[in-house]
Amino acid sequence: MAAKTKTPTKKKEPKHLDRDEFDLEEIAYTLSEAHEENKTKIFTIYKKDEPLTGMVTKMDANTKLIHIKDKYMNIHKVHFLDILSVSECDY
């Protein structure tokens, strides 16, 4: 039998950032509020260069995807854990 060669393991980058329960609860509350009020918000998203501006149209508890509609009416499905912050939009 041939000996198995061990390949060097690459350090995997985390899929989502690790955050404490308080941060997650705060973002969940802010997202719920944004969804109910139908207000445009600015979303900072993990591993995205530009923030996303839009409205929360749906919050899917099963898949943990937040559906955000931008000003061009495109729907962006963003994983809840990838949303780093939600802020007010001035316009």
mmCIF file of C-alpha atoms in Angstrom, residues 31-81:
data_model
loop_
_atom_site.group_PDB
_atom_site.id
_atom_site.type_symbol
_atom_site.label_atom_id
_atom_site.label_comp_id
_atom_site.label_asym_id
_atom_site.label_seq_id
_atom_site.Cartn_x
_atom_site.Cartn_y
_atom_site.Cartn_z
ATOM 1 C CA LEU A 31 -33.640 44.722 11.170
ATOM 2 C CA SER A 32 -37.121 43.979 12.529
ATOM 3 C CA GLU A 33 -37.726 47.676 13.057
ATOM 4 C CA ALA A 34 -36.493 48.499 9.523
ATOM 5 C CA HIS A 35 -38.768 45.795 8.084
ATOM 6 C CA GLU A 36 -41.861 47.051 9.928
ATOM 7 C CA GLU A 37 -41.252 50.721 9.110
ATOM 8 C CA ASN A 38 -40.348 50.155 5.426
ATOM 9 C CA LYS A 39 -37.510 52.630 5.741
ATOM 10 C CA THR A 40 -34.348 52.778 3.657
ATOM 11 C CA LYS A 41 -31.256 51.839 5.673
ATOM 12 C CA ILE A 42 -27.536 51.462 5.041
ATOM 13 C CA PHE A 43 -26.183 47.942 5.633
ATOM 14 C CA THR A 44 -22.513 47.208 6.209
ATOM 15 C CA ILE A 45 -21.891 43.644 5.066
ATOM 16 C CA TYR A 46 -18.988 41.307 5.839
ATOM 17 C CA LYS A 47 -16.513 40.899 2.935
ATOM 18 C CA LYS A 48 -18.221 43.594 0.824
ATOM 19 C CA ASP A 49 -16.326 46.722 -0.133
ATOM 20 C CA GLU A 50 -19.361 48.964 -0.478
ATOM 21 C CA PRO A 51 -22.280 49.314 1.938
ATOM 22 C CA LEU A 52 -25.706 48.312 0.634
ATOM 23 C CA THR A 53 -28.504 50.870 0.763
ATOM 24 C CA GLY A 54 -32.040 49.532 0.640
ATOM 25 C CA MET A 55 -35.169 48.351 2.417
ATOM 26 C CA VAL A 56 -35.725 45.055 4.234
ATOM 27 C CA THR A 57 -38.503 43.274 2.334
ATOM 28 C CA LYS A 58 -38.348 39.854 3.985
ATOM 29 C CA MET A 59 -36.648 38.137 6.902
ATOM 30 C CA ASP A 60 -36.510 34.366 6.419
ATOM 31 C CA ALA A 61 -36.069 32.631 9.773
ATOM 32 C CA ASN A 62 -35.468 29.203 8.173
ATOM 33 C CA THR A 63 -32.550 30.212 5.957
ATOM 34 C CA LYS A 64 -31.479 33.239 8.075
ATOM 35 C CA LEU A 65 -31.476 35.320 4.882
ATOM 36 C CA ILE A 66 -32.434 38.980 4.940
ATOM 37 C CA HIS A 67 -33.932 40.184 1.651
ATOM 38 C CA ILE A 68 -32.936 43.780 0.922
ATOM 39 C CA LYS A 69 -34.339 45.723 -2.048
ATOM 40 C CA ASP A 70 -32.015 48.408 -3.401
ATOM 41 C CA LYS A 71 -32.993 51.602 -5.264
ATOM 42 C CA TYR A 72 -32.843 49.724 -8.584
ATOM 43 C CA MET A 73 -35.436 47.224 -7.264
ATOM 44 C CA ASN A 74 -32.831 44.422 -7.131
ATOM 45 C CA ILE A 75 -33.230 41.970 -4.258
ATOM 46 C CA HIS A 76 -30.064 41.101 -2.327
ATOM 47 C CA LYS A 77 -30.261 38.037 -0.084
ATOM 48 C CA VAL A 78 -27.802 38.592 2.741
ATOM 49 C CA HIS A 79 -27.118 36.105 5.524
ATOM 50 C CA PHE A 80 -28.041 37.539 8.920
ATOM 51 C CA LEU A 81 -24.568 36.836 10.348
#
